[in-house]
Amino acid sequence: RPQLQWSFAVVDSPTVNAFAAPGGFIYVTRGLLAHLGSEAELAGVLGHEIGHVTARHAAEQYTRSTSSQLGLALGSILFPEVRPYANLAGTGLGLLALRYGRQDEIEADRLGAEYAAQAGWDPSGIEGMLRTLARLGEASTDRRGVPNWLSTHPDPAQRVEEIAPVVARLQPPAGAEVRRGREAYLQRLDGLLFGDNPKEGIVRGNTFLHPVLRLAVEFPEGWPVRNSATQVSAQAPDGQQLMWLDVVTSPTGASLADVAQRHMAAAGFRTLDGRLARLGGAEAFVGTFEGRLQSGGRVVARGAYIAAGQAVYRWMGLATEQAFPAASRRFDQAIESFRTLSAAEAERIRPLRVRLHTVAAGDTWDALARVASQGTIAPAALAVLNGSSPEAPPRAGDRVKVVR
């Protein structure tokens, strides 16, 4: 489709994915770039996403996703003003519900391999990319803010077998030059940010730290934490409780208690009780609030409005009326975890980056994770980052990616 004005961009997200939108818009996440191992694999990814556009898969799925997005919008009515998950759904460029069917994926794989080969790249790059994504799916399902590859591109493991005959057909004659670009690609990756960008805060286990705003909170253990540019949130595995932290825009009121009650009332919540408190050295109003979903179900919120620095933060827990009695203690413990960071603490928070390392004889993924990566990444995840099965040891002399 040469009439399209093609556009390519990198999404600053640690999630591993790539997207195609109607009109020739192709997006690759920073997390996916870190997990690729060569320019040929990147060519396969771009070719695959271009294939979705040229075959009009993106346009068809975008139309179908409209009704799914309605469901997401209805879900955000849980708390109309806050919408803890509405922004998360919107991150990923409105494509959270854009999942391709099996035949679409097979066609995009074929087109991606063909486009890469036509441009002079090794068509087997798409096989390497799919193997890595299949291993990643087994090891992790991180969905922080942007949907991961498996949520929008099904069955990478089986598709490796199905693309093999296409790749074999596209291989150049013996002796012909084919570009893989492994070393050049690795050199470009050296220093790439890995994981969260500290400018938007970082997640370490169940702790969220923001070195720019100089604050930290701890979410309940076992709750997946999702960080975006406007809020950080986590939902209980049972789906009946959630917590989030965000900034109150244009706070209005004669006092912090007044700000909190007005703000919650604007969102349709009635204040049940409240008290002034100190959280991490900052002035706070901690209260309990009651509201009702559009469906008629009642929900109860426990949270704090906190004046820290030049801003007012809302650190809130929300549960169904039935789940709230059991959730309230967990909410209180999390609320009490709010603290401000000293300048020295904030300065010590450094982003993780991809670095290159030469494998020595006898090295294992466990040793590389503990020593070269300084314990910042699990051995299995480090193997997958390097396009390897965790069971296959690294080869002495190879240049591999580590994280530190």
mmCIF file with all atom_site columns, C-alpha atoms in Angstrom, residues 12-219:
data_model
loop_
_atom_site.group_PDB
_atom_site.id
_atom_site.type_symbol
_atom_site.label_atom_id
_atom_site.label_alt_id
_atom_site.label_comp_id
_atom_site.label_asym_id
_atom_site.label_entity_id
_atom_site.label_seq_id
_atom_site.pdbx_PDB_ins_code
_atom_site.Cartn_x
_atom_site.Cartn_y
_atom_site.Cartn_z
_atom_site.occupancy
_atom_site.B_iso_or_equiv
_atom_site.pdbx_formal_charge
_atom_site.auth_seq_id
_atom_site.auth_comp_id
_atom_site.auth_asym_id
_atom_site.auth_atom_id
_atom_site.pdbx_PDB_model_num
ATOM 1   C CA . ASP A 1 12  ? 8.373   4.017   26.159 1.00 0.00 ? 12  ASP A CA 1
ATOM 2   C CA . SER A 1 13  ? 6.994   0.976   27.972 1.00 0.00 ? 13  SER A CA 1
ATOM 3   C CA . PRO A 1 14  ? 8.704   -2.067  29.505 1.00 0.00 ? 14  PRO A CA 1
ATOM 4   C CA . THR A 1 15  ? 5.955   -4.319  28.175 1.00 0.00 ? 15  THR A CA 1
ATOM 5   C CA . VAL A 1 16  ? 6.952   -6.565  25.262 1.00 0.00 ? 16  VAL A CA 1
ATOM 6   C CA . ASN A 1 17  ? 4.732   -5.833  22.276 1.00 0.00 ? 17  ASN A CA 1
ATOM 7   C CA . ALA A 1 18  ? 4.254   -4.201  18.882 1.00 0.00 ? 18  ALA A CA 1
ATOM 8   C CA . PHE A 1 19  ? 1.094   -2.699  17.418 1.00 0.00 ? 19  PHE A CA 1
ATOM 9   C CA . ALA A 1 20  ? -0.281  -1.744  14.027 1.00 0.00 ? 20  ALA A CA 1
ATOM 10  C CA . ALA A 1 21  ? -2.999  0.846   13.601 1.00 0.00 ? 21  ALA A CA 1
ATOM 11  C CA . PRO A 1 22  ? -4.996  1.653   10.464 1.00 0.00 ? 22  PRO A CA 1
ATOM 12  C CA . GLY A 1 23  ? -3.298  4.188   8.225  1.00 0.00 ? 23  GLY A CA 1
ATOM 13  C CA . GLY A 1 24  ? 0.218   2.788   8.447  1.00 0.00 ? 24  GLY A CA 1
ATOM 14  C CA . PHE A 1 25  ? 1.069   3.519   12.079 1.00 0.00 ? 25  PHE A CA 1
ATOM 15  C CA . ILE A 1 26  ? 3.499   0.964   13.544 1.00 0.00 ? 26  ILE A CA 1
ATOM 16  C CA . TYR A 1 27  ? 4.538   0.975   17.201 1.00 0.00 ? 27  TYR A CA 1
ATOM 17  C CA . VAL A 1 28  ? 7.204   -1.093  18.944 1.00 0.00 ? 28  VAL A CA 1
ATOM 18  C CA . THR A 1 29  ? 7.695   -1.004  22.708 1.00 0.00 ? 29  THR A CA 1
ATOM 19  C CA . ARG A 1 30  ? 11.015  -0.437  24.379 1.00 0.00 ? 30  ARG A CA 1
ATOM 20  C CA . GLY A 1 31  ? 10.541  -3.765  26.132 1.00 0.00 ? 31  GLY A CA 1
ATOM 21  C CA . LEU A 1 32  ? 10.313  -5.631  22.839 1.00 0.00 ? 32  LEU A CA 1
ATOM 22  C CA . LEU A 1 33  ? 13.466  -3.966  21.501 1.00 0.00 ? 33  LEU A CA 1
ATOM 23  C CA . ALA A 1 34  ? 15.346  -5.254  24.548 1.00 0.00 ? 34  ALA A CA 1
ATOM 24  C CA . HIS A 1 35  ? 14.204  -8.827  23.896 1.00 0.00 ? 35  HIS A CA 1
ATOM 25  C CA . LEU A 1 36  ? 15.169  -8.951  20.225 1.00 0.00 ? 36  LEU A CA 1
ATOM 26  C CA . GLY A 1 37  ? 18.589  -10.282 19.271 1.00 0.00 ? 37  GLY A CA 1
ATOM 27  C CA . SER A 1 38  ? 19.364  -8.879  15.840 1.00 0.00 ? 38  SER A CA 1
ATOM 28  C CA . GLU A 1 39  ? 18.358  -6.409  13.169 1.00 0.00 ? 39  GLU A CA 1
ATOM 29  C CA . ALA A 1 40  ? 16.869  -9.328  11.249 1.00 0.00 ? 40  ALA A CA 1
ATOM 30  C CA . GLU A 1 41  ? 14.502  -10.059 14.143 1.00 0.00 ? 41  GLU A CA 1
ATOM 31  C CA . LEU A 1 42  ? 13.488  -6.393  14.267 1.00 0.00 ? 42  LEU A CA 1
ATOM 32  C CA . ALA A 1 43  ? 12.885  -6.500  10.501 1.00 0.00 ? 43  ALA A CA 1
ATOM 33  C CA . GLY A 1 44  ? 10.646  -9.527  11.087 1.00 0.00 ? 44  GLY A CA 1
ATOM 34  C CA . VAL A 1 45  ? 8.633   -7.668  13.741 1.00 0.00 ? 45  VAL A CA 1
ATOM 35  C CA . LEU A 1 46  ? 8.193   -4.592  11.567 1.00 0.00 ? 46  LEU A CA 1
ATOM 36  C CA . GLY A 1 47  ? 7.329   -6.714  8.550  1.00 0.00 ? 47  GLY A CA 1
ATOM 37  C CA . HIS A 1 48  ? 4.761   -8.626  10.604 1.00 0.00 ? 48  HIS A CA 1
ATOM 38  C CA . GLU A 1 49  ? 3.032   -5.436  11.756 1.00 0.00 ? 49  GLU A CA 1
ATOM 39  C CA . ILE A 1 50  ? 3.203   -3.922  8.264  1.00 0.00 ? 50  ILE A CA 1
ATOM 40  C CA . GLY A 1 51  ? 1.541   -7.137  7.072  1.00 0.00 ? 51  GLY A CA 1
ATOM 41  C CA . HIS A 1 52  ? -1.380  -6.529  9.432  1.00 0.00 ? 52  HIS A CA 1
ATOM 42  C CA . VAL A 1 53  ? -1.888  -3.127  7.793  1.00 0.00 ? 53  VAL A CA 1
ATOM 43  C CA . THR A 1 54  ? -1.427  -4.169  4.159  1.00 0.00 ? 54  THR A CA 1
ATOM 44  C CA . ALA A 1 55  ? -3.806  -7.106  4.646  1.00 0.00 ? 55  ALA A CA 1
ATOM 45  C CA . ARG A 1 56  ? -6.222  -4.733  6.395  1.00 0.00 ? 56  ARG A CA 1
ATOM 46  C CA . HIS A 1 57  ? -6.287  -6.806  9.584  1.00 0.00 ? 57  HIS A CA 1
ATOM 47  C CA . ALA A 1 58  ? -5.730  -3.684  11.691 1.00 0.00 ? 58  ALA A CA 1
ATOM 48  C CA . ALA A 1 59  ? -8.671  -1.839  10.128 1.00 0.00 ? 59  ALA A CA 1
ATOM 49  C CA . GLU A 1 60  ? -11.007 -4.809  10.540 1.00 0.00 ? 60  GLU A CA 1
ATOM 50  C CA . GLN A 1 61  ? -10.001 -5.456  14.154 1.00 0.00 ? 61  GLN A CA 1
ATOM 51  C CA . TYR A 1 62  ? -10.136 -1.776  15.044 1.00 0.00 ? 62  TYR A CA 1
ATOM 52  C CA . THR A 1 63  ? -13.754 -1.694  13.909 1.00 0.00 ? 63  THR A CA 1
ATOM 53  C CA . ARG A 1 64  ? -14.591 -4.853  15.876 1.00 0.00 ? 64  ARG A CA 1
ATOM 54  C CA . SER A 1 65  ? -12.856 -3.505  18.979 1.00 0.00 ? 65  SER A CA 1
ATOM 55  C CA . THR A 1 66  ? -15.274 -0.579  19.283 1.00 0.00 ? 66  THR A CA 1
ATOM 56  C CA . SER A 1 67  ? -17.844 -2.654  21.155 1.00 0.00 ? 67  SER A CA 1
ATOM 57  C CA . SER A 1 68  ? -15.120 -4.108  23.383 1.00 0.00 ? 68  SER A CA 1
ATOM 58  C CA . GLN A 1 69  ? -13.947 -0.624  24.275 1.00 0.00 ? 69  GLN A CA 1
ATOM 59  C CA . LEU A 1 70  ? -17.512 0.118   25.385 1.00 0.00 ? 70  LEU A CA 1
ATOM 60  C CA . GLY A 1 71  ? -17.086 -2.615  27.976 1.00 0.00 ? 71  GLY A CA 1
ATOM 61  C CA . LEU A 1 72  ? -13.874 -0.990  29.175 1.00 0.00 ? 72  LEU A CA 1
ATOM 62  C CA . ALA A 1 73  ? -15.616 2.368   29.390 1.00 0.00 ? 73  ALA A CA 1
ATOM 63  C CA . LEU A 1 74  ? -18.442 0.875   31.446 1.00 0.00 ? 74  LEU A CA 1
ATOM 64  C CA . GLY A 1 75  ? -15.873 -0.637  33.745 1.00 0.00 ? 75  GLY A CA 1
ATOM 65  C CA . SER A 1 76  ? -14.310 2.774   34.286 1.00 0.00 ? 76  SER A CA 1
ATOM 66  C CA . ILE A 1 77  ? -17.642 4.061   35.629 1.00 0.00 ? 77  ILE A CA 1
ATOM 67  C CA . LEU A 1 78  ? -16.628 2.265   38.806 1.00 0.00 ? 78  LEU A CA 1
ATOM 68  C CA . PHE A 1 79  ? -15.156 5.617   39.805 1.00 0.00 ? 79  PHE A CA 1
ATOM 69  C CA . PRO A 1 80  ? -16.084 8.163   37.103 1.00 0.00 ? 80  PRO A CA 1
ATOM 70  C CA . GLU A 1 81  ? -13.476 10.802  37.814 1.00 0.00 ? 81  GLU A CA 1
ATOM 71  C CA . VAL A 1 82  ? -10.579 8.575   38.783 1.00 0.00 ? 82  VAL A CA 1
ATOM 72  C CA . ARG A 1 83  ? -11.082 5.789   36.231 1.00 0.00 ? 83  ARG A CA 1
ATOM 73  C CA . PRO A 1 84  ? -8.123  3.817   37.580 1.00 0.00 ? 84  PRO A CA 1
ATOM 74  C CA . TYR A 1 85  ? -8.065  1.465   34.612 1.00 0.00 ? 85  TYR A CA 1
ATOM 75  C CA . ALA A 1 86  ? -9.394  3.675   31.842 1.00 0.00 ? 86  ALA A CA 1
ATOM 76  C CA . ASN A 1 87  ? -5.998  5.248   31.202 1.00 0.00 ? 87  ASN A CA 1
ATOM 77  C CA . LEU A 1 88  ? -4.392  1.837   31.352 1.00 0.00 ? 88  LEU A CA 1
ATOM 78  C CA . ALA A 1 89  ? -6.759  0.666   28.654 1.00 0.00 ? 89  ALA A CA 1
ATOM 79  C CA . GLY A 1 90  ? -5.945  3.735   26.614 1.00 0.00 ? 90  GLY A CA 1
ATOM 80  C CA . THR A 1 91  ? -2.162  3.255   26.895 1.00 0.00 ? 91  THR A CA 1
ATOM 81  C CA . GLY A 1 92  ? -1.173  0.952   24.065 1.00 0.00 ? 92  GLY A CA 1
ATOM 82  C CA . LEU A 1 93  ? -2.860  3.398   21.731 1.00 0.00 ? 93  LEU A CA 1
ATOM 83  C CA . GLY A 1 94  ? -6.408  2.181   22.200 1.00 0.00 ? 94  GLY A CA 1
ATOM 84  C CA . LEU A 1 95  ? -5.501  -1.325  21.073 1.00 0.00 ? 95  LEU A CA 1
ATOM 85  C CA . LEU A 1 96  ? -6.049  -3.197  24.328 1.00 0.00 ? 96  LEU A CA 1
ATOM 86  C CA . ALA A 1 97  ? -8.927  -5.122  22.767 1.00 0.00 ? 97  ALA A CA 1
ATOM 87  C CA . LEU A 1 98  ? -7.290  -5.511  19.357 1.00 0.00 ? 98  LEU A CA 1
ATOM 88  C CA . ARG A 1 99  ? -6.519  -9.223  19.264 1.00 0.00 ? 99  ARG A CA 1
ATOM 89  C CA . TYR A 1 100 ? -5.887  -10.861 15.909 1.00 0.00 ? 100 TYR A CA 1
ATOM 90  C CA . GLY A 1 101 ? -7.271  -14.203 14.842 1.00 0.00 ? 101 GLY A CA 1
ATOM 91  C CA . ARG A 1 102 ? -5.141  -17.204 14.004 1.00 0.00 ? 102 ARG A CA 1
ATOM 92  C CA . GLN A 1 103 ? -5.395  -16.837 10.217 1.00 0.00 ? 103 GLN A CA 1
ATOM 93  C CA . ASP A 1 104 ? -4.539  -13.141 10.432 1.00 0.00 ? 104 ASP A CA 1
ATOM 94  C CA . GLU A 1 105 ? -1.407  -14.006 12.407 1.00 0.00 ? 105 GLU A CA 1
ATOM 95  C CA . ILE A 1 106 ? -0.297  -16.665 9.950  1.00 0.00 ? 106 ILE A CA 1
ATOM 96  C CA . GLU A 1 107 ? -0.757  -14.274 7.035  1.00 0.00 ? 107 GLU A CA 1
ATOM 97  C CA . ALA A 1 108 ? 1.122   -11.465 8.850  1.00 0.00 ? 108 ALA A CA 1
ATOM 98  C CA . ASP A 1 109 ? 3.978   -13.875 9.665  1.00 0.00 ? 109 ASP A CA 1
ATOM 99  C CA . ARG A 1 110 ? 4.248   -14.837 5.996  1.00 0.00 ? 110 ARG A CA 1
ATOM 100 C CA . LEU A 1 111 ? 4.124   -11.234 4.816  1.00 0.00 ? 111 LEU A CA 1
ATOM 101 C CA . GLY A 1 112 ? 6.648   -10.188 7.473  1.00 0.00 ? 112 GLY A CA 1
ATOM 102 C CA . ALA A 1 113 ? 9.140   -12.844 6.355  1.00 0.00 ? 113 ALA A CA 1
ATOM 103 C CA . GLU A 1 114 ? 8.635   -11.882 2.701  1.00 0.00 ? 114 GLU A CA 1
ATOM 104 C CA . TYR A 1 115 ? 9.073   -8.158  3.348  1.00 0.00 ? 115 TYR A CA 1
ATOM 105 C CA . ALA A 1 116 ? 12.229  -8.785  5.410  1.00 0.00 ? 116 ALA A CA 1
ATOM 106 C CA . ALA A 1 117 ? 13.706  -11.024 2.705  1.00 0.00 ? 117 ALA A CA 1
ATOM 107 C CA . GLN A 1 118 ? 12.902  -8.501  -0.024 1.00 0.00 ? 118 GLN A CA 1
ATOM 108 C CA . ALA A 1 119 ? 14.799  -5.864  1.950  1.00 0.00 ? 119 ALA A CA 1
ATOM 109 C CA . GLY A 1 120 ? 17.827  -8.150  2.221  1.00 0.00 ? 120 GLY A CA 1
ATOM 110 C CA . TRP A 1 121 ? 17.355  -9.370  5.796  1.00 0.00 ? 121 TRP A CA 1
ATOM 111 C CA . ASP A 1 122 ? 17.553  -12.976 6.919  1.00 0.00 ? 122 ASP A CA 1
ATOM 112 C CA . PRO A 1 123 ? 13.898  -14.138 6.859  1.00 0.00 ? 123 PRO A CA 1
ATOM 113 C CA . SER A 1 124 ? 14.591  -16.524 9.747  1.00 0.00 ? 124 SER A CA 1
ATOM 114 C CA . GLY A 1 125 ? 14.630  -13.464 12.008 1.00 0.00 ? 125 GLY A CA 1
ATOM 115 C CA . ILE A 1 126 ? 10.882  -13.832 12.406 1.00 0.00 ? 126 ILE A CA 1
ATOM 116 C CA . GLU A 1 127 ? 11.398  -17.384 13.686 1.00 0.00 ? 127 GLU A CA 1
ATOM 117 C CA . GLY A 1 128 ? 13.838  -16.172 16.333 1.00 0.00 ? 128 GLY A CA 1
ATOM 118 C CA . MET A 1 129 ? 11.429  -13.439 17.358 1.00 0.00 ? 129 MET A CA 1
ATOM 119 C CA . LEU A 1 130 ? 8.539   -15.896 17.726 1.00 0.00 ? 130 LEU A CA 1
ATOM 120 C CA . ARG A 1 131 ? 10.644  -18.337 19.771 1.00 0.00 ? 131 ARG A CA 1
ATOM 121 C CA . THR A 1 132 ? 11.607  -15.586 22.193 1.00 0.00 ? 132 THR A CA 1
ATOM 122 C CA . LEU A 1 133 ? 8.007   -14.457 22.545 1.00 0.00 ? 133 LEU A CA 1
ATOM 123 C CA . ALA A 1 134 ? 6.867   -18.022 23.167 1.00 0.00 ? 134 ALA A CA 1
ATOM 124 C CA . ARG A 1 135 ? 9.465   -18.419 25.945 1.00 0.00 ? 135 ARG A CA 1
ATOM 125 C CA . LEU A 1 136 ? 8.546   -15.036 27.350 1.00 0.00 ? 136 LEU A CA 1
ATOM 126 C CA . GLY A 1 137 ? 4.916   -16.094 27.509 1.00 0.00 ? 137 GLY A CA 1
ATOM 127 C CA . GLU A 1 138 ? 5.893   -19.096 29.613 1.00 0.00 ? 138 GLU A CA 1
ATOM 128 C CA . ALA A 1 139 ? 7.998   -17.004 31.990 1.00 0.00 ? 139 ALA A CA 1
ATOM 129 C CA . SER A 1 140 ? 6.022   -13.802 32.398 1.00 0.00 ? 140 SER A CA 1
ATOM 130 C CA . THR A 1 141 ? 2.681   -12.116 31.800 1.00 0.00 ? 141 THR A CA 1
ATOM 131 C CA . ASP A 1 142 ? 3.629   -8.552  32.637 1.00 0.00 ? 142 ASP A CA 1
ATOM 132 C CA . ARG A 1 143 ? 0.851   -6.175  31.600 1.00 0.00 ? 143 ARG A CA 1
ATOM 133 C CA . ARG A 1 144 ? 1.975   -2.901  33.085 1.00 0.00 ? 144 ARG A CA 1
ATOM 134 C CA . GLY A 1 145 ? 0.004   -0.249  31.271 1.00 0.00 ? 145 GLY A CA 1
ATOM 135 C CA . VAL A 1 146 ? 0.400   -1.669  27.763 1.00 0.00 ? 146 VAL A CA 1
ATOM 136 C CA . PRO A 1 147 ? -1.031  -5.060  26.728 1.00 0.00 ? 147 PRO A CA 1
ATOM 137 C CA . ASN A 1 148 ? 1.656   -7.681  26.237 1.00 0.00 ? 148 ASN A CA 1
ATOM 138 C CA . TRP A 1 149 ? 2.276   -9.578  23.005 1.00 0.00 ? 149 TRP A CA 1
ATOM 139 C CA . LEU A 1 150 ? 0.330   -12.666 24.018 1.00 0.00 ? 150 LEU A CA 1
ATOM 140 C CA . SER A 1 151 ? -2.790  -10.623 24.682 1.00 0.00 ? 151 SER A CA 1
ATOM 141 C CA . THR A 1 152 ? -2.829  -9.338  21.098 1.00 0.00 ? 152 THR A CA 1
ATOM 142 C CA . HIS A 1 153 ? -0.849  -11.943 19.109 1.00 0.00 ? 153 HIS A CA 1
ATOM 143 C CA . PRO A 1 154 ? -1.862  -15.536 19.978 1.00 0.00 ? 154 PRO A CA 1
ATOM 144 C CA . ASP A 1 155 ? 0.073   -18.826 19.618 1.00 0.00 ? 155 ASP A CA 1
ATOM 145 C CA . PRO A 1 156 ? 3.702   -17.753 18.897 1.00 0.00 ? 156 PRO A CA 1
ATOM 146 C CA . ALA A 1 157 ? 5.083   -21.235 19.696 1.00 0.00 ? 157 ALA A CA 1
ATOM 147 C CA . GLN A 1 158 ? 2.921   -23.058 17.154 1.00 0.00 ? 158 GLN A CA 1
ATOM 148 C CA . ARG A 1 159 ? 3.468   -20.350 14.566 1.00 0.00 ? 159 ARG A CA 1
ATOM 149 C CA . VAL A 1 160 ? 7.235   -21.060 14.623 1.00 0.00 ? 160 VAL A CA 1
ATOM 150 C CA . GLU A 1 161 ? 6.505   -24.422 12.998 1.00 0.00 ? 161 GLU A CA 1
ATOM 151 C CA . GLU A 1 162 ? 4.070   -22.938 10.498 1.00 0.00 ? 162 GLU A CA 1
ATOM 152 C CA . ILE A 1 163 ? 6.420   -20.197 9.302  1.00 0.00 ? 163 ILE A CA 1
ATOM 153 C CA . ALA A 1 164 ? 9.374   -22.592 8.825  1.00 0.00 ? 164 ALA A CA 1
ATOM 154 C CA . PRO A 1 165 ? 8.452   -23.660 5.241  1.00 0.00 ? 165 PRO A CA 1
ATOM 155 C CA . VAL A 1 166 ? 8.007   -20.008 4.249  1.00 0.00 ? 166 VAL A CA 1
ATOM 156 C CA . VAL A 1 167 ? 11.417  -19.111 5.669  1.00 0.00 ? 167 VAL A CA 1
ATOM 157 C CA . ALA A 1 168 ? 13.022  -22.068 3.889  1.00 0.00 ? 168 ALA A CA 1
ATOM 158 C CA . ARG A 1 169 ? 11.497  -20.937 0.580  1.00 0.00 ? 169 ARG A CA 1
ATOM 159 C CA . LEU A 1 170 ? 12.784  -17.379 1.077  1.00 0.00 ? 170 LEU A CA 1
ATOM 160 C CA . GLN A 1 171 ? 16.376  -18.302 1.935  1.00 0.00 ? 171 GLN A CA 1
ATOM 161 C CA . PRO A 1 172 ? 18.815  -16.936 -0.674 1.00 0.00 ? 172 PRO A CA 1
ATOM 162 C CA . PRO A 1 173 ? 20.968  -19.279 -2.762 1.00 0.00 ? 173 PRO A CA 1
ATOM 163 C CA . ALA A 1 174 ? 24.064  -20.730 -1.135 1.00 0.00 ? 174 ALA A CA 1
ATOM 164 C CA . GLY A 1 175 ? 26.815  -18.149 -0.959 1.00 0.00 ? 175 GLY A CA 1
ATOM 165 C CA . ALA A 1 176 ? 24.488  -15.173 -1.347 1.00 0.00 ? 176 ALA A CA 1
ATOM 166 C CA . GLU A 1 177 ? 24.820  -12.426 1.229  1.00 0.00 ? 177 GLU A CA 1
ATOM 167 C CA . VAL A 1 178 ? 22.074  -12.129 3.815  1.00 0.00 ? 178 VAL A CA 1
ATOM 168 C CA . ARG A 1 179 ? 21.993  -9.588  6.603  1.00 0.00 ? 179 ARG A CA 1
ATOM 169 C CA . ARG A 1 180 ? 21.446  -10.581 10.239 1.00 0.00 ? 180 ARG A CA 1
ATOM 170 C CA . GLY A 1 181 ? 22.979  -7.589  12.038 1.00 0.00 ? 181 GLY A CA 1
ATOM 171 C CA . ARG A 1 182 ? 23.411  -9.189  15.456 1.00 0.00 ? 182 ARG A CA 1
ATOM 172 C CA . GLU A 1 183 ? 26.496  -7.296  16.628 1.00 0.00 ? 183 GLU A CA 1
ATOM 173 C CA . ALA A 1 184 ? 25.277  -3.963  15.279 1.00 0.00 ? 184 ALA A CA 1
ATOM 174 C CA . TYR A 1 185 ? 21.930  -4.441  17.003 1.00 0.00 ? 185 TYR A CA 1
ATOM 175 C CA . LEU A 1 186 ? 23.490  -5.387  20.334 1.00 0.00 ? 186 LEU A CA 1
ATOM 176 C CA . GLN A 1 187 ? 25.738  -2.335  20.211 1.00 0.00 ? 187 GLN A CA 1
ATOM 177 C CA . ARG A 1 188 ? 22.676  -0.130  19.767 1.00 0.00 ? 188 ARG A CA 1
ATOM 178 C CA . LEU A 1 189 ? 20.954  -1.830  22.718 1.00 0.00 ? 189 LEU A CA 1
ATOM 179 C CA . ASP A 1 190 ? 23.870  -1.191  25.085 1.00 0.00 ? 190 ASP A CA 1
ATOM 180 C CA . GLY A 1 191 ? 22.583  1.322   27.649 1.00 0.00 ? 191 GLY A CA 1
ATOM 181 C CA . LEU A 1 192 ? 18.885  0.930   26.756 1.00 0.00 ? 192 LEU A CA 1
ATOM 182 C CA . LEU A 1 193 ? 16.548  1.575   29.689 1.00 0.00 ? 193 LEU A CA 1
ATOM 183 C CA . PHE A 1 194 ? 15.182  -1.716  31.028 1.00 0.00 ? 194 PHE A CA 1
ATOM 184 C CA . GLY A 1 195 ? 11.982  -1.876  33.058 1.00 0.00 ? 195 GLY A CA 1
ATOM 185 C CA . ASP A 1 196 ? 10.269  1.245   34.383 1.00 0.00 ? 196 ASP A CA 1
ATOM 186 C CA . ASN A 1 197 ? 11.361  4.752   33.482 1.00 0.00 ? 197 ASN A CA 1
ATOM 187 C CA . PRO A 1 198 ? 12.129  6.587   36.764 1.00 0.00 ? 198 PRO A CA 1
ATOM 188 C CA . LYS A 1 199 ? 10.547  9.746   35.358 1.00 0.00 ? 199 LYS A CA 1
ATOM 189 C CA . GLU A 1 200 ? 7.210   7.969   35.785 1.00 0.00 ? 200 GLU A CA 1
ATOM 190 C CA . GLY A 1 201 ? 8.213   6.099   38.923 1.00 0.00 ? 201 GLY A CA 1
ATOM 191 C CA . ILE A 1 202 ? 9.501   2.567   39.265 1.00 0.00 ? 202 ILE A CA 1
ATOM 192 C CA . VAL A 1 203 ? 8.051   -0.620  40.705 1.00 0.00 ? 203 VAL A CA 1
ATOM 193 C CA . ARG A 1 204 ? 10.277  -2.827  42.837 1.00 0.00 ? 204 ARG A CA 1
ATOM 194 C CA . GLY A 1 205 ? 8.271   -5.854  43.970 1.00 0.00 ? 205 GLY A CA 1
ATOM 195 C CA . ASN A 1 206 ? 5.145   -4.405  45.602 1.00 0.00 ? 206 ASN A CA 1
ATOM 196 C CA . THR A 1 207 ? 6.796   -1.016  46.271 1.00 0.00 ? 207 THR A CA 1
ATOM 197 C CA . PHE A 1 208 ? 6.332   2.027   44.047 1.00 0.00 ? 208 PHE A CA 1
ATOM 198 C CA . LEU A 1 209 ? 9.017   4.728   44.233 1.00 0.00 ? 209 LEU A CA 1
ATOM 199 C CA . HIS A 1 210 ? 8.940   8.037   42.390 1.00 0.00 ? 210 HIS A CA 1
ATOM 200 C CA . PRO A 1 211 ? 12.305  9.826   42.532 1.00 0.00 ? 211 PRO A CA 1
ATOM 201 C CA . VAL A 1 212 ? 10.979  12.957  40.801 1.00 0.00 ? 212 VAL A CA 1
ATOM 202 C CA . LEU A 1 213 ? 7.922   13.418  43.049 1.00 0.00 ? 213 LEU A CA 1
ATOM 203 C CA . ARG A 1 214 ? 10.000  11.988  45.925 1.00 0.00 ? 214 ARG A CA 1
ATOM 204 C CA . LEU A 1 215 ? 7.441   9.600   47.363 1.00 0.00 ? 215 LEU A CA 1
ATOM 205 C CA . ALA A 1 216 ? 6.978   5.879   47.952 1.00 0.00 ? 216 ALA A CA 1
ATOM 206 C CA . VAL A 1 217 ? 4.044   3.563   48.721 1.00 0.00 ? 217 VAL A CA 1
ATOM 207 C CA . GLU A 1 218 ? 3.641   -0.175  49.197 1.00 0.00 ? 218 GLU A CA 1
ATOM 208 C CA . PHE A 1 219 ? 0.800   -2.110  47.596 1.00 0.00 ? 219 PHE A CA 1
#
